[in-house]
Structure formats: structure tokens, C-alpha cells
Amino acid sequence: MILAVVFSFTCTISSSGPHAVFAEDETASGEETEAVVEAPAEVEEGDMLHEEIEGLNDEVQKKKEDLQEINGRIDRYKDLVASKKIESASLEDQMGLLDNKIAKTEVGIEIAEKEIRAYDLQIQKANEKIAEMEGKMAVERQLLGSMARRLYRKQTGKSMLEILLSHATFSDFFSEMYAIATLQRTVNETLGRIQSLHASTEAEQRDREDRMAEVSKKKLGLEVERRRLDDERGLKSNLLVETRTSEMEYRYLLAELQREQNEADSEISYLERVLREKIILSDRVKDTSTVLSWPLEPTRGISATFHDLEYPFRHIFEHPGSDIRAYQGTPIRAAAGGVIARAKNAGLGYSYIMIIHNNDLSTVYGHVSRISVREDTYVERGEIIGYSGGQPGTPGAGSLTTGPHLHFETRLRGIPVNPMGYLIGY
């Protein structure tokens, strides 16, 4: 009967605060007192960090509003230029368009730099928070170990009857039971706090990793924006040099660019039709895949896409391929096995290579500074066929080039199609 009452009493103790009772028990027993874990006060440095993040976010938002306004100006210029034919498109319009695009890219770069800075500060704040939580966990673990050892000493090797008989009075016995139950509950609560801190730390670490991944992505985008700015400034500079700010020279260059493009397009279409009738590709071309390999690594990004709305001379013709940024003289490789239909060396004009493949496909490689293959020869996928160019005033660059790159076209039965539908992932 006594044991039943004792057991009931020890199992229903729950109303008193664990730390207070535990401290009382430790004082009575003469053992070392419990360590108290307090949440550290928010430091001034953390406030400053938060304010800096908020300030940067405000600046980013302001720059984005500026960017929207610049985009509006660019659209107005595009409408102005697009509404005119080549005869009436002016150098002033083109320069205005380029100036706005340059301003847009500069603001985009500034936004990206500030976003990266904001993310860096958030990562710094996350690191501090993780360190703080890990410090709290260390203290809680130390406290848990201390309490667990005390609980072990109180309970090990003693039955309820032995504990009862070891006390002179029921009051002492009940105090001992109360202390043990309270200590057990405190151990459980401390373990719960450790588990909660651990979960919070893991969540914060995942969030930090996401921010770091976003920073890497932003930095890649920033590098692309900087290269775009170089292209735009280069085109503007080249236009000023070539035209000497003369409207007549500008119109002459536009006419030359259009003639060059029309000539290449007509020649490619003709060769596509005639040579496919003459060449028995099934006997010569074993590569029947419709998947194309990249002619060179796109590590520097794409400066103009298929039918790019941002293409600076779109009012003259639609951009029929993708422009892959590349250093002058980068090796160009065949995107698939095929027959060299054309390897045109145009001196300082537009030089290009055309390969006919199976499955009604052909590929064109433009702004080639040096050609390494002969017409009517077979090349394997990945074989070097020439070297990239595009630097204004160099062999193969042609008229009004935007800077070093490879112009890459994919044609289906002679008609330009988007190369991204055939290239291995980018």
C-alpha cells in the first residue's frame, strides 16, 4: 500500500518549475549547482548587419525601378528603328539604341553587384546565427551530461523499497522522489531543446547553402552582363570608327551588311538544295544522329540568340543563329559528322564553313578567322574545321561585327531553325 502511494506520487509530479526544484535539490545535497543557459542579448553588430542588408535591398529596388524606366526608353527606340526601312534608319537612332542598351546593362550590373553584396551579408549573418546556436547546443549538452550523471547516481542499483528504507522519514523519502522526478523531467526538456536547436541549425545551414548557390548563380550572370557590356561598347566604338559619325558611311555599312547576309543566305540555300541531290550522304555520312555537339564550349555565354529581339541590326534581318562568345582564334569543331559543302574565305569579309549532315540537317559556322578543311571532304563529329574570329577588322569578321564570337546556324532542309533545339544541353 505504501509503495503504491509512493509510485503514484512520483509519477504525478509535474507542476513545479524544473530548474527551480533542481537547484533546490542540488543545494540541499551539497552538489554543484546547475548551469543556467541564457539567450545572449542581440549584439550591436547584428543590428548593423541587418540595417546594411535592408539598405542594400532598398538600393536594389531603386535600381530595378531605374532599369524599368531605361527598358521603356529602349522599347521606344526599338519601335522607332523597327518602323523604318534601311534607307531611313539613322546613325542617331542606332547610337541612341546602343546608349540605352549600355545604360541598361550598366544598371543591371550594379543591381547584380548589390544583390551579391546583400546575399553575402545574409550568409555572414547566417554563419553568426549558426555559430550562436552551436554554442547553445554545446552548453545544453554539457548541462545534459551533468544532469544525466546525477540522475544515474540517484537511481542506479536501488529499488523503490531500498530507497524508501534508506530514509528515516516519509518526508525525506518524498523529497528524494520529487527531486528524482524533477531531474528526469529536466533531462527530457534539455534533450528536447537540444533536438530543437539541432533542427534549427540544420534548417539555417540549408538556407545558407541556398543563398550561397544563389550567389554563385548571380556571379555567373554578372559575368555574362559584363561581357554583354563589352560587346555593346565595342559595337558602339566600332560604329564610330567605321562611320566617322557620317550618316552616309553608316548607311553604306548597313547596305553592305545586308548584302553580305543576303549573299551568304542565298549561297547556303542553293548549296543545300543542289549538293544534297549530288551527294549520296548515306554512303559517306555514318553519323545519323539529330543531336549536335557544341562547336566550341559556351563557357563565355551566348551574346545573341536565334531571332534575338535584342539583336542590334534586327531592323535589317532576323538573326538566323546563335552567337557564341569565344576568344579570337578558338578552335571550332564539327557539330556532327558530315560533308564540307562550303569553306568560304572572304578575306576581311564574312568567312564561313557549311557542313551538310544526314536527316536534312546542315550547320553553318560564321566569322571564321582561319579555315582548316577543304570543300567536298568528310569530317567526323568533333573534328577541328577552323578557328573563330569576329574581332572587327580581322580576317573573316565581315561588316559591323559585335566582337569576337562564333556565329552558329542550324538549318533544316535549308531553312534556319533554332540551334538550341538540337544542341546537347547548355
Coordinates of N, CA, C and O in Angstrom, one line a residue, residues 214-320:
E214 N 22.8 30.7 -54.8 CA 22.2 31.9 -55.5 C 23.3 32.9 -55.8 O 23.3 33.5 -56.8
V215 N 24.2 33.1 -54.8 CA 25.4 34.0 -55.1 C 26.2 33.5 -56.3 O 26.6 34.3 -57.1
S216 N 26.5 32.2 -56.3 CA 27.2 31.6 -57.5 C 26.5 31.9 -58.8 O 27.1 32.3 -59.8
K217 N 25.2 31.7 -58.8 CA 24.4 31.9 -60.0 C 24.4 33.4 -60.3 O 24.5 33.8 -61.5
K218 N 24.3 34.3 -59.3 CA 24.3 35.7 -59.6 C 25.7 36.2 -60.2 O 25.8 37.0 -61.0
K219 N 26.7 35.6 -59.7 CA 28.1 35.9 -60.1 C 28.3 35.5 -61.6 O 28.9 36.2 -62.4
L220 N 27.7 34.3 -61.9 CA 27.8 33.9 -63.4 C 27.0 34.9 -64.2 O 27.5 35.3 -65.3
G221 N 25.8 35.2 -63.8 CA 25.0 36.2 -64.5 C 25.7 37.5 -64.6 O 25.6 38.2 -65.7
L222 N 26.4 38.0 -63.6 CA 27.1 39.2 -63.6 C 28.2 39.2 -64.6 O 28.4 40.2 -65.3
E223 N 28.9 38.0 -64.7 CA 30.0 37.9 -65.7 C 29.4 38.0 -67.1 O 30.0 38.7 -68.0
V224 N 28.2 37.4 -67.3 CA 27.6 37.5 -68.6 C 27.2 38.9 -69.0 O 27.4 39.4 -70.1
E225 N 26.7 39.7 -67.9 CA 26.3 41.1 -68.1 C 27.5 41.9 -68.5 O 27.5 42.8 -69.3
R226 N 28.7 41.6 -67.8 CA 29.9 42.4 -68.1 C 30.4 42.2 -69.5 O 30.8 43.1 -70.2
R227 N 30.3 40.9 -70.0 CA 30.7 40.6 -71.3 C 29.7 41.3 -72.3 O 30.1 41.8 -73.4
R228 N 28.4 41.3 -72.0 CA 27.4 42.0 -72.9 C 27.8 43.5 -73.0 O 27.7 44.1 -74.0
L229 N 28.2 44.0 -71.8 CA 28.5 45.5 -71.8 C 29.7 45.7 -72.7 O 29.8 46.7 -73.5
D230 N 30.7 44.8 -72.6 CA 31.9 44.9 -73.5 C 31.5 44.8 -75.0 O 32.0 45.6 -75.8
D231 N 30.6 43.9 -75.3 CA 30.1 43.8 -76.7 C 29.4 45.1 -77.2 O 29.7 45.5 -78.3
E232 N 28.5 45.6 -76.3 CA 27.8 46.8 -76.7 C 28.7 48.0 -76.8 O 28.6 48.8 -77.8
R233 N 29.6 48.2 -75.9 CA 30.6 49.3 -76.0 C 31.5 49.1 -77.3 O 31.8 50.0 -77.9
G234 N 31.9 47.8 -77.5 CA 32.7 47.5 -78.7 C 32.0 47.8 -80.0 O 32.6 48.4 -80.9
L235 N 30.7 47.5 -80.0 CA 29.9 47.8 -81.3 C 29.8 49.3 -81.5 O 29.9 49.8 -82.6
K236 N 29.5 50.0 -80.4 CA 29.4 51.4 -80.5 C 30.7 52.1 -80.9 O 30.7 52.9 -81.8
S237 N 31.8 51.6 -80.3 CA 33.1 52.1 -80.7 C 33.4 51.8 -82.1 O 33.9 52.7 -82.9
N238 N 33.1 50.6 -82.6 CA 33.4 50.2 -83.9 C 32.5 51.0 -84.9 O 33.0 51.4 -86.0
L239 N 31.3 51.3 -84.6 CA 30.4 52.1 -85.4 C 31.0 53.5 -85.6 O 31.0 54.0 -86.7
L240 N 31.5 54.0 -84.5 CA 32.0 55.4 -84.5 C 33.3 55.4 -85.4 O 33.5 56.4 -86.2
V241 N 34.1 54.4 -85.3 CA 35.3 54.3 -86.1 C 35.0 54.1 -87.6 O 35.5 54.8 -88.4
E242 N 34.1 53.2 -87.8 CA 33.8 52.8 -89.2 C 33.0 53.9 -89.9 O 33.3 54.2 -91.1
T243 N 32.1 54.6 -89.2 CA 31.3 55.6 -89.9 C 31.9 57.0 -89.8 O 31.5 57.9 -90.6
R244 N 32.9 57.2 -88.8 CA 33.4 58.5 -88.6 C 32.3 59.5 -88.4 O 32.3 60.6 -88.8
T245 N 31.2 59.0 -87.7 CA 30.0 59.8 -87.4 C 29.3 60.3 -88.6 O 28.5 61.3 -88.6
S246 N 29.6 59.7 -89.8 CA 28.9 60.1 -91.0 C 27.7 59.3 -91.3 O 27.8 58.1 -91.3
E247 N 26.6 60.0 -91.5 CA 25.3 59.2 -91.8 C 25.5 58.5 -93.1 O 25.0 57.3 -93.2
M248 N 26.2 59.0 -94.1 CA 26.3 58.3 -95.4 C 27.1 57.1 -95.2 O 26.8 56.0 -95.8
E249 N 28.2 57.1 -94.4 CA 29.0 56.0 -94.2 C 28.2 54.9 -93.4 O 28.3 53.7 -93.7
Y250 N 27.4 55.3 -92.5 CA 26.6 54.4 -91.7 C 25.6 53.6 -92.7 O 25.5 52.4 -92.6
R251 N 25.0 54.4 -93.5 CA 24.0 53.7 -94.5 C 24.8 52.8 -95.4 O 24.2 51.7 -95.8
Y252 N 25.9 53.2 -95.8 CA 26.7 52.3 -96.7 C 27.1 51.0 -96.0 O 26.9 49.9 -96.5
L253 N 27.5 51.1 -94.7 CA 27.8 49.9 -93.9 C 26.6 49.0 -93.7 O 26.7 47.8 -93.8
L254 N 25.4 49.6 -93.5 CA 24.2 48.8 -93.3 C 23.9 48.1 -94.6 O 23.5 46.9 -94.6
A255 N 24.0 48.8 -95.7 CA 23.7 48.2 -97.0 C 24.7 47.0 -97.3 O 24.3 46.0 -97.8
E256 N 26.0 47.2 -96.9 CA 27.0 46.2 -97.1 C 26.7 45.0 -96.2 O 26.8 43.8 -96.6
L257 N 26.2 45.2 -95.0 CA 25.9 44.2 -94.1 C 24.7 43.4 -94.6 O 24.7 42.1 -94.6
Q258 N 23.7 44.1 -95.1 CA 22.5 43.4 -95.7 C 22.9 42.6 -96.9 O 22.5 41.5 -97.1
R259 N 23.8 43.2 -97.8 CA 24.2 42.5 -99.0 C 25.0 41.2 -98.6 O 24.8 40.1 -99.2
E260 N 25.9 41.3 -97.6 CA 26.7 40.2 -97.1 C 25.8 39.1 -96.6 O 26.0 37.9 -96.9
Q261 N 24.8 39.5 -95.8 CA 23.9 38.5 -95.2 C 23.0 37.8 -96.3 O 22.9 36.6 -96.3
N262 N 22.5 38.6 -97.3 CA 21.7 38.0 -98.3 C 22.5 37.1 -99.2 O 22.0 36.0 -99.6
E263 N 23.7 37.5 -99.5 CA 24.6 36.7 -100.3 C 24.9 35.3 -99.7 O 24.8 34.3 -100.3
A264 N 25.2 35.4 -98.4 CA 25.5 34.1 -97.7 C 24.3 33.3 -97.6 O 24.3 32.0 -97.8
D265 N 23.1 33.9 -97.3 CA 21.9 33.1 -97.2 C 21.5 32.4 -98.5 O 21.1 31.3 -98.5
S266 N 21.6 33.2 -99.6 CA 21.3 32.6 -100.9 C 22.2 31.5 -101.3 O 21.8 30.4 -101.8
E267 N 23.5 31.7 -101.0 CA 24.5 30.7 -101.3 C 24.3 29.4 -100.5 O 24.3 28.3 -101.1
I268 N 24.0 29.6 -99.3 CA 23.8 28.4 -98.4 C 22.6 27.6 -98.8 O 22.6 26.4 -98.9
S269 N 21.5 28.4 -99.1 CA 20.2 27.7 -99.6 C 20.4 27.0 -100.9 O 19.9 25.8 -101.0
Y270 N 21.2 27.6 -101.8 CA 21.5 26.9 -103.1 C 22.3 25.7 -102.9 O 22.0 24.6 -103.4
L271 N 23.4 25.8 -102.1 CA 24.2 24.6 -101.9 C 23.5 23.5 -101.2 O 23.7 22.3 -101.5
E272 N 22.6 23.9 -100.2 CA 21.8 22.9 -99.5 C 21.0 22.0 -100.5 O 20.9 20.8 -100.4
R273 N 20.4 22.7 -101.4 CA 19.5 22.0 -102.4 C 20.2 21.2 -103.4 O 20.0 20.1 -103.6
V274 N 21.3 21.8 -104.0 CA 22.0 21.2 -105.1 C 22.9 20.1 -104.6 O 22.9 19.0 -105.2
L275 N 23.6 20.3 -103.6 CA 24.6 19.3 -103.1 C 23.9 18.1 -102.5 O 24.4 16.9 -102.6
R276 N 22.7 18.2 -101.9 CA 22.0 17.1 -101.4 C 21.6 16.2 -102.5 O 21.4 14.9 -102.3
E277 N 21.3 16.7 -103.7 CA 21.0 15.9 -104.8 C 22.2 15.2 -105.4 O 22.0 14.1 -105.9
K278 N 23.3 15.8 -105.3 CA 24.5 15.2 -105.8 C 25.2 14.2 -104.9 O 25.8 13.2 -105.3
I279 N 25.2 14.5 -103.6 CA 25.9 13.7 -102.6 C 25.0 12.6 -102.1 O 23.9 12.9 -101.6
I280 N 25.5 11.4 -102.2 CA 24.8 10.3 -101.6 C 25.3 10.2 -100.1 O 26.3 9.5 -99.8
L281 N 24.6 10.9 -99.2 CA 25.1 11.0 -97.9 C 25.1 9.7 -97.1 O 25.9 9.4 -96.3
S282 N 24.1 8.8 -97.5 CA 24.1 7.5 -96.8 C 25.3 6.7 -96.9 O 25.7 5.9 -96.1
D283 N 26.0 7.0 -98.1 CA 27.3 6.2 -98.3 C 28.5 6.9 -97.6 O 29.5 6.3 -97.3
R284 N 28.4 8.2 -97.4 CA 29.5 8.9 -96.9 C 29.4 9.4 -95.5 O 30.4 9.6 -94.8
V285 N 28.2 9.6 -95.0 CA 28.0 10.1 -93.6 C 27.3 9.0 -92.8 O 26.2 8.6 -93.0
K286 N 28.1 8.5 -91.9 CA 27.6 7.4 -91.0 C 26.9 8.0 -89.8 O 26.1 7.3 -89.1
D287 N 27.1 9.2 -89.4 CA 26.5 9.9 -88.3 C 25.1 10.3 -88.6 O 24.8 11.2 -89.4
T288 N 24.1 9.5 -88.1 CA 22.7 9.8 -88.4 C 21.9 10.5 -87.3 O 20.7 10.7 -87.3
S289 N 22.6 10.9 -86.2 CA 22.0 11.5 -85.1 C 21.6 12.9 -85.4 O 22.2 13.6 -86.2
T290 N 20.4 13.3 -84.8 CA 20.0 14.7 -85.0 C 20.4 15.6 -83.8 O 20.1 16.8 -83.7
V291 N 21.2 15.0 -82.9 CA 21.7 15.7 -81.7 C 23.1 16.3 -82.2 O 23.9 15.6 -82.7
L292 N 23.3 17.6 -81.9 CA 24.5 18.3 -82.3 C 25.4 18.5 -81.1 O 24.8 18.9 -80.0
S293 N 26.7 18.4 -81.3 CA 27.6 18.8 -80.3 C 27.9 20.3 -80.4 O 27.8 20.9 -81.5
W294 N 28.3 20.9 -79.3 CA 28.7 22.3 -79.4 C 30.0 22.5 -80.2 O 30.9 21.8 -80.0
P295 N 30.0 23.4 -81.1 CA 31.2 23.7 -82.0 C 32.4 24.2 -81.2 O 33.5 24.0 -81.6
L296 N 32.1 24.8 -80.1 CA 33.1 25.2 -79.1 C 32.4 25.4 -77.7 O 31.1 25.6 -77.7
E297 N 33.1 25.3 -76.7 CA 32.5 25.4 -75.3 C 31.9 26.7 -75.1 O 32.5 27.8 -75.3
P298 N 30.6 26.8 -74.7 CA 29.9 28.1 -74.4 C 30.2 28.7 -73.1 O 29.3 29.2 -72.4
T299 N 31.4 28.5 -72.6 CA 31.8 29.0 -71.3 C 31.7 30.5 -71.1 O 31.5 31.0 -70.0
R300 N 31.8 31.2 -72.2 CA 31.7 32.7 -72.1 C 30.3 33.2 -72.4 O 30.0 34.4 -72.5
G301 N 29.3 32.2 -72.6 CA 27.9 32.6 -72.8 C 27.5 32.9 -74.2 O 28.3 32.8 -75.1
I302 N 26.2 33.2 -74.4 CA 25.7 33.4 -75.7 C 25.4 34.9 -75.8 O 24.7 35.5 -74.9
S303 N 25.9 35.6 -76.8 CA 25.7 37.0 -77.0 C 24.5 37.4 -77.8 O 24.0 38.5 -77.6
A304 N 24.0 36.5 -78.6 CA 22.8 36.7 -79.4 C 22.2 35.4 -79.7 O 22.8 34.4 -80.1
T305 N 20.9 35.3 -79.5 CA 20.2 34.0 -79.7 C 19.4 34.1 -81.1 O 19.5 35.1 -81.8
F306 N 18.8 32.9 -81.4 CA 18.1 32.8 -82.7 C 16.9 33.8 -82.7 O 16.1 33.8 -81.7
H307 N 16.8 34.6 -83.7 CA 15.8 35.7 -83.9 C 15.7 36.5 -82.6 O 14.6 36.9 -82.1
D308 N 16.9 36.9 -82.1 CA 17.0 37.7 -80.9 C 16.4 39.1 -81.0 O 16.7 39.8 -82.0
L309 N 15.5 39.4 -80.1 CA 14.8 40.7 -80.1 C 15.8 41.8 -79.8 O 15.5 43.0 -80.1
E310 N 16.9 41.5 -79.2 CA 17.9 42.5 -78.8 C 19.0 42.6 -79.8 O 19.9 43.4 -79.7
Y311 N 18.9 41.9 -80.9 CA 19.9 41.9 -82.0 C 20.0 43.4 -82.5 O 18.9 43.9 -82.9
P312 N 21.1 44.0 -82.5 CA 21.2 45.4 -82.9 C 20.8 45.7 -84.3 O 20.5 46.9 -84.6
F313 N 20.9 44.8 -85.3 CA 20.5 45.0 -86.7 C 19.3 44.3 -87.1 O 19.1 43.9 -88.2
R314 N 18.4 44.1 -86.1 CA 17.2 43.3 -86.4 C 16.3 44.0 -87.4 O 15.4 43.4 -88.1
H315 N 16.4 45.3 -87.5 CA 15.6 46.0 -88.5 C 16.0 45.8 -89.9 O 15.3 46.1 -90.9
I316 N 17.2 45.1 -90.1 CA 17.7 44.7 -91.4 C 17.3 43.3 -91.7 O 16.9 42.9 -92.8
F317 N 17.6 42.4 -90.8 CA 17.3 40.9 -91.0 C 17.2 40.3 -89.6 O 17.8 40.7 -88.6
E318 N 16.4 39.2 -89.5 CA 16.3 38.4 -88.3 C 17.6 37.6 -88.1 O 18.2 37.1 -89.1
H319 N 18.1 37.6 -86.9 CA 19.3 36.9 -86.6 C 19.1 35.4 -86.8 O 18.3 34.8 -86.0
P320 N 19.8 34.7 -87.7 CA 19.4 33.3 -88.1 C 20.1 32.2 -87.3 O 20.0 31.0 -87.6

